[in-house]
Short mmCIF file of C-alpha atoms in Angstrom, two decimals:
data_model
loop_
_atom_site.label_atom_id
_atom_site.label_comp_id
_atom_site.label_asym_id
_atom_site.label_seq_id
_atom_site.Cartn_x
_atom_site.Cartn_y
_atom_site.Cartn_z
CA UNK A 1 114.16 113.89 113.76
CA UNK A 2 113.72 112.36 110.51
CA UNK A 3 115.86 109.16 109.38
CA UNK A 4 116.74 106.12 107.84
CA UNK A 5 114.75 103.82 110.14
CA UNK A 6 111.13 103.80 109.41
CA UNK A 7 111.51 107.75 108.96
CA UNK A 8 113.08 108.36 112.05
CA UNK A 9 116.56 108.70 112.95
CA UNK A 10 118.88 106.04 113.78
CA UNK A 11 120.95 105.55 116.81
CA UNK A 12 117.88 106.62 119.05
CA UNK A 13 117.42 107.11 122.29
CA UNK A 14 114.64 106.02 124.32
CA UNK A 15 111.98 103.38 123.43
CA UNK A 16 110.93 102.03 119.75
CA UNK A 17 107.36 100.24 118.87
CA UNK A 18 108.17 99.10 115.33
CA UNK A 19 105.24 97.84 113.06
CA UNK A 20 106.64 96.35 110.00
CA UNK A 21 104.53 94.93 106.86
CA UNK A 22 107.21 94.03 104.59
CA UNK A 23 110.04 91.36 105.45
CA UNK A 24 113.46 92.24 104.17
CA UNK A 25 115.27 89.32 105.41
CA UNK A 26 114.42 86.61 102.93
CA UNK A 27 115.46 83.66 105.05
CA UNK A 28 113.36 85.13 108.05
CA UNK A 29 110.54 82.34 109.55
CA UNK A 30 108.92 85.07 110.82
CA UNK A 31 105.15 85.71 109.93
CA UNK A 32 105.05 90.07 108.72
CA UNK A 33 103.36 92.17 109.54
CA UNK A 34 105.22 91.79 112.60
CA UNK A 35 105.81 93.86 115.81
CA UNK A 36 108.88 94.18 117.81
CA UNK A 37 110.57 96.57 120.59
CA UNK A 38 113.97 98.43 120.99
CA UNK A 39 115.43 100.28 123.54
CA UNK A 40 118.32 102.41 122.35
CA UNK A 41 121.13 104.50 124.38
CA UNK A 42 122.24 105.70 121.09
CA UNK A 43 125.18 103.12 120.98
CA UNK A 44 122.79 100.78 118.35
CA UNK A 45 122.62 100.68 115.04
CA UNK A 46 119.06 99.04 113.17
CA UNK A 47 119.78 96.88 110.82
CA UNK A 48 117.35 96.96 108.14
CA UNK A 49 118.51 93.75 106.30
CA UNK A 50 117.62 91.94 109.16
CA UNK A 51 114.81 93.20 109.94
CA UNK A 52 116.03 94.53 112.72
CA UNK A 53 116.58 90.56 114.59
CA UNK A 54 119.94 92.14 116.57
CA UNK A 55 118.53 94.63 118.39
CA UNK A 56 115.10 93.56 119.25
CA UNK A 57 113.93 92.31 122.71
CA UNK A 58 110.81 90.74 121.80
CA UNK A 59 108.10 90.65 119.41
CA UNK A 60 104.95 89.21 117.89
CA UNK A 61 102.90 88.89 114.43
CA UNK A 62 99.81 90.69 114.18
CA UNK A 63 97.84 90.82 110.75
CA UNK A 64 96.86 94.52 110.74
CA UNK A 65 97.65 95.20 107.07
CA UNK A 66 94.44 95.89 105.15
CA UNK A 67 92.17 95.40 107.07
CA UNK A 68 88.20 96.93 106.61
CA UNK A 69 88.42 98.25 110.66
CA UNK A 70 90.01 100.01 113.08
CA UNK A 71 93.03 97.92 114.67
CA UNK A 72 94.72 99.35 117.92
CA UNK A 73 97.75 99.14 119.97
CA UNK A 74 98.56 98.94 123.50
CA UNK A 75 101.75 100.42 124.75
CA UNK A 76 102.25 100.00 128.82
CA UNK A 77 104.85 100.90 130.82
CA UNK A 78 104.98 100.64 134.77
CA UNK A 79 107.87 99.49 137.47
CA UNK A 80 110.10 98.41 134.46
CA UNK A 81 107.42 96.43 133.03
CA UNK A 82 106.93 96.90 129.58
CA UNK A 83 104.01 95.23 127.83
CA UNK A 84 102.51 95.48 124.58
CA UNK A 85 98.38 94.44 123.17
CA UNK A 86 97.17 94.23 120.12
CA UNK A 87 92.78 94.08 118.98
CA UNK A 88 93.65 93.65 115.27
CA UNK A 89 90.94 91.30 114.99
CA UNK A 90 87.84 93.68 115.53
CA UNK A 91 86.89 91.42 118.60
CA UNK A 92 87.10 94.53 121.34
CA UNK A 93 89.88 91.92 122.86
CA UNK A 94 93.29 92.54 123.68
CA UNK A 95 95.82 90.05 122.63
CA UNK A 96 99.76 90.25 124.32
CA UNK A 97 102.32 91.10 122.34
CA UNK A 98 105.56 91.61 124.20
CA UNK A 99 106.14 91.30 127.95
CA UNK A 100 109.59 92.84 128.97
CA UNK A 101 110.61 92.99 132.74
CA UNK A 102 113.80 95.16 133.74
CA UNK A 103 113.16 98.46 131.00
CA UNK A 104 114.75 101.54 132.34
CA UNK A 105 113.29 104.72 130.55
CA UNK A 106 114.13 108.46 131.46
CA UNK A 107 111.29 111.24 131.97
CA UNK A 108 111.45 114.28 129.81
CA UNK A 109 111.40 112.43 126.15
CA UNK A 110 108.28 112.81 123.80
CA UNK A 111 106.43 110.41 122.15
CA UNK A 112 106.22 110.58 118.21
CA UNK A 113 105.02 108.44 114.89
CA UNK A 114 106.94 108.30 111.60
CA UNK A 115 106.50 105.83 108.71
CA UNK A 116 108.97 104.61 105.90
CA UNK A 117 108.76 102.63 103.02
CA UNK A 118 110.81 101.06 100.22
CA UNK A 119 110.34 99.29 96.90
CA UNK A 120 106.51 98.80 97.87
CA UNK A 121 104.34 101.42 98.64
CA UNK A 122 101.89 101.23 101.56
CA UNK A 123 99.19 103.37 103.28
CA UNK A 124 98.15 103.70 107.26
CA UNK A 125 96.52 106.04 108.99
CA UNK A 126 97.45 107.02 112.81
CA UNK A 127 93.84 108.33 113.86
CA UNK A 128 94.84 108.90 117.41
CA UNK A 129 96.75 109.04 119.98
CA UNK A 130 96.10 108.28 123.51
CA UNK A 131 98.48 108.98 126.35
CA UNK A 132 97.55 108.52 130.22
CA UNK A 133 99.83 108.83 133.03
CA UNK A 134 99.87 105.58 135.54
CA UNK A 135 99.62 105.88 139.05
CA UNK A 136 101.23 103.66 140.89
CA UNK A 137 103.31 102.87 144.05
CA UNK A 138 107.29 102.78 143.91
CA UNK A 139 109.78 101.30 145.88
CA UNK A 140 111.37 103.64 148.13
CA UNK A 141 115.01 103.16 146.71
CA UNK A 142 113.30 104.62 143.62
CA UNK A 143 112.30 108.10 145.09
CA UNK A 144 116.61 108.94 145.48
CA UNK A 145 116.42 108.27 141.49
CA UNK A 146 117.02 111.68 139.06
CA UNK A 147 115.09 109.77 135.92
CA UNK A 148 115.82 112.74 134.00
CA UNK A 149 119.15 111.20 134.12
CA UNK A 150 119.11 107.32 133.52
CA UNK A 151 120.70 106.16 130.39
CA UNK A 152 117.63 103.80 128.82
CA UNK A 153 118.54 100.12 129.33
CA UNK A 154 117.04 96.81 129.60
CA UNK A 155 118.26 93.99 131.99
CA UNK A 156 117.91 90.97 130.26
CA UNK A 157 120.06 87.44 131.25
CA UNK A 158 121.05 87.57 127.02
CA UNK A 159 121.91 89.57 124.69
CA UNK A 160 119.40 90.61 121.66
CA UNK A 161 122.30 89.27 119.60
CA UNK A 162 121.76 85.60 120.59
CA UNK A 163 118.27 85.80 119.15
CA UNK A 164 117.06 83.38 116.80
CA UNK A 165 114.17 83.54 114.38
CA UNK A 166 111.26 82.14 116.60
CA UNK A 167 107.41 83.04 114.69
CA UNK A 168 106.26 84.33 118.10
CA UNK A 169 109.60 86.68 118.31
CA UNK A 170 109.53 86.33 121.83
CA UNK A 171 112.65 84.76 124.12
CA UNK A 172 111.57 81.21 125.53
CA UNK A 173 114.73 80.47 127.25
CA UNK A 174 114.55 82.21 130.98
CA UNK A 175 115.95 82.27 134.87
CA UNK A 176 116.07 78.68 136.40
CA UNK A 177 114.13 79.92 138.97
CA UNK A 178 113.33 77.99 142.34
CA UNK A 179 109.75 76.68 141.41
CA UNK A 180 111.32 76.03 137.68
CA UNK A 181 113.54 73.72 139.21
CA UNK A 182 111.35 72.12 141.83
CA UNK A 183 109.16 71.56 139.09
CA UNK A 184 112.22 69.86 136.42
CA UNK A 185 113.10 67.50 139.75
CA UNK A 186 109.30 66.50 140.13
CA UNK A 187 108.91 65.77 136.58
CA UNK A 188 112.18 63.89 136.54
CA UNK A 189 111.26 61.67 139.72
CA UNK A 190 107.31 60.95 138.37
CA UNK A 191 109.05 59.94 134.79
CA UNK A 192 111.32 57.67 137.03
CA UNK A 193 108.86 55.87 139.12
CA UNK A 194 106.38 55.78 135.87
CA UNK A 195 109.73 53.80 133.84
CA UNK A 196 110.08 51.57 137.37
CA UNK A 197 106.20 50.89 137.20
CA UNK A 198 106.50 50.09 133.77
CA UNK A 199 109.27 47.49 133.69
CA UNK A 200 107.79 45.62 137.01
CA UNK A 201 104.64 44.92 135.49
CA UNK A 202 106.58 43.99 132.24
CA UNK A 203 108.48 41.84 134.04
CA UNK A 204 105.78 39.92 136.09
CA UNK A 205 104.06 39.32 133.17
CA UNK A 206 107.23 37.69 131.08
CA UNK A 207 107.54 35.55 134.43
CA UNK A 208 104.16 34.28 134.08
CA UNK A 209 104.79 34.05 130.14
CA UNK A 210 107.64 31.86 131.04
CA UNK A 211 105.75 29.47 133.93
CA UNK A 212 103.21 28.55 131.12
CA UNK A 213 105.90 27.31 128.84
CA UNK A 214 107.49 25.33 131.59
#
């Protein structure tokens, strides 16, 4: 269905892979062209001024705006997990993108491609598309699951509001997790006994300073 956001219709539902070349938002730090995900329910609006900021779990910049080869893109989605690649670079490498845990998507949609543009005119080409269907074990729990059904989500700890411009476009913050913390109270204590270390042999050596004057 054609729309307002990047040709396609606004208020989506399912899964969006946005490529933009052009930044809107002129106080933006981020790098364009850049690449960023949505998942919609219908209930979210894109905000074009922005550049879309609100709404968007993660994101990266990849230079794939005239370039004199073939650049590809890597779409994966498996057990939540939703990752994105990029080989913009003619290297036959794949560089990561976005890395999203907790993505709930519904069977039965369809995959499409649309293109927009404003002010400034641009040209790319989609040469092709390749689709393959993962196979992979689930948890039992998910086999009582009508997907058909599911509302798309995304569990995150925040909400895409409380992102800030960051180059990479990705969320830094995260879960204190166990080892995360293990590893904060290590740190902490080696900084400690590093300072105590420190100010003993500081404090010898004013000592001896001191015997010489005397």
């Amino acid at each position: 269905v054609s729309g307002p956001v990047f040709g396609s219709k606004d208020n989506f539902h399912g899964l969006a892979i946005f490529l933009d070349t052009y930044p809107n938002d002129e106080a933006t730090e981020r790098v364009f062209p850049y690449i960023s995900a949505m998942v919609n329910n219908g209930s979210l609006t894109y905000d074009h001024s922005k550049d879309g900021r609100w709404t968007e779990l993660a994101g990266c910049s990849a230079d794939l705006r005239n370039q004199n080869h073939d650049t590809f893109l890597a779409v994966r989605y498996s057990r939540g997990r939703l990752t994105v690649m990029t080989d913009v670079e003619d290297k036959n490498e794949w560089k990561n993108c976005i890395d999203i845990a907790g993505v709930q998507l519904p069977t039965g949609y369809y995959f499409g491609a649309s293109a927009g543009t404003g002010d400034l005119s641009d040209n790319h080409d989609i040469i092709s598309m390749k689709l393959f269907q993962l196979m992979v074990e689930h948890p039992v729990e998910d086999e009582t699951i009508d997907w058909t059904k599911i509302e798309p989500r995304v569990s995150l700890l925040r909400s895409p509001k409380d992102n800030v411009d960051d180059p990479t476009g990705n969320f830094r913050s995260g879960p204190l997790t166990g080892w995360k913390v293990f590893l904060l109270l290590l740190c902490a204590l080696l900084g400690i006994i590093v300072c105590a270390v420190v100010g003993a042999v500081v404090f010898q050596k004013r000592q001896e300073r001191n015997k010489r004057f005397y």
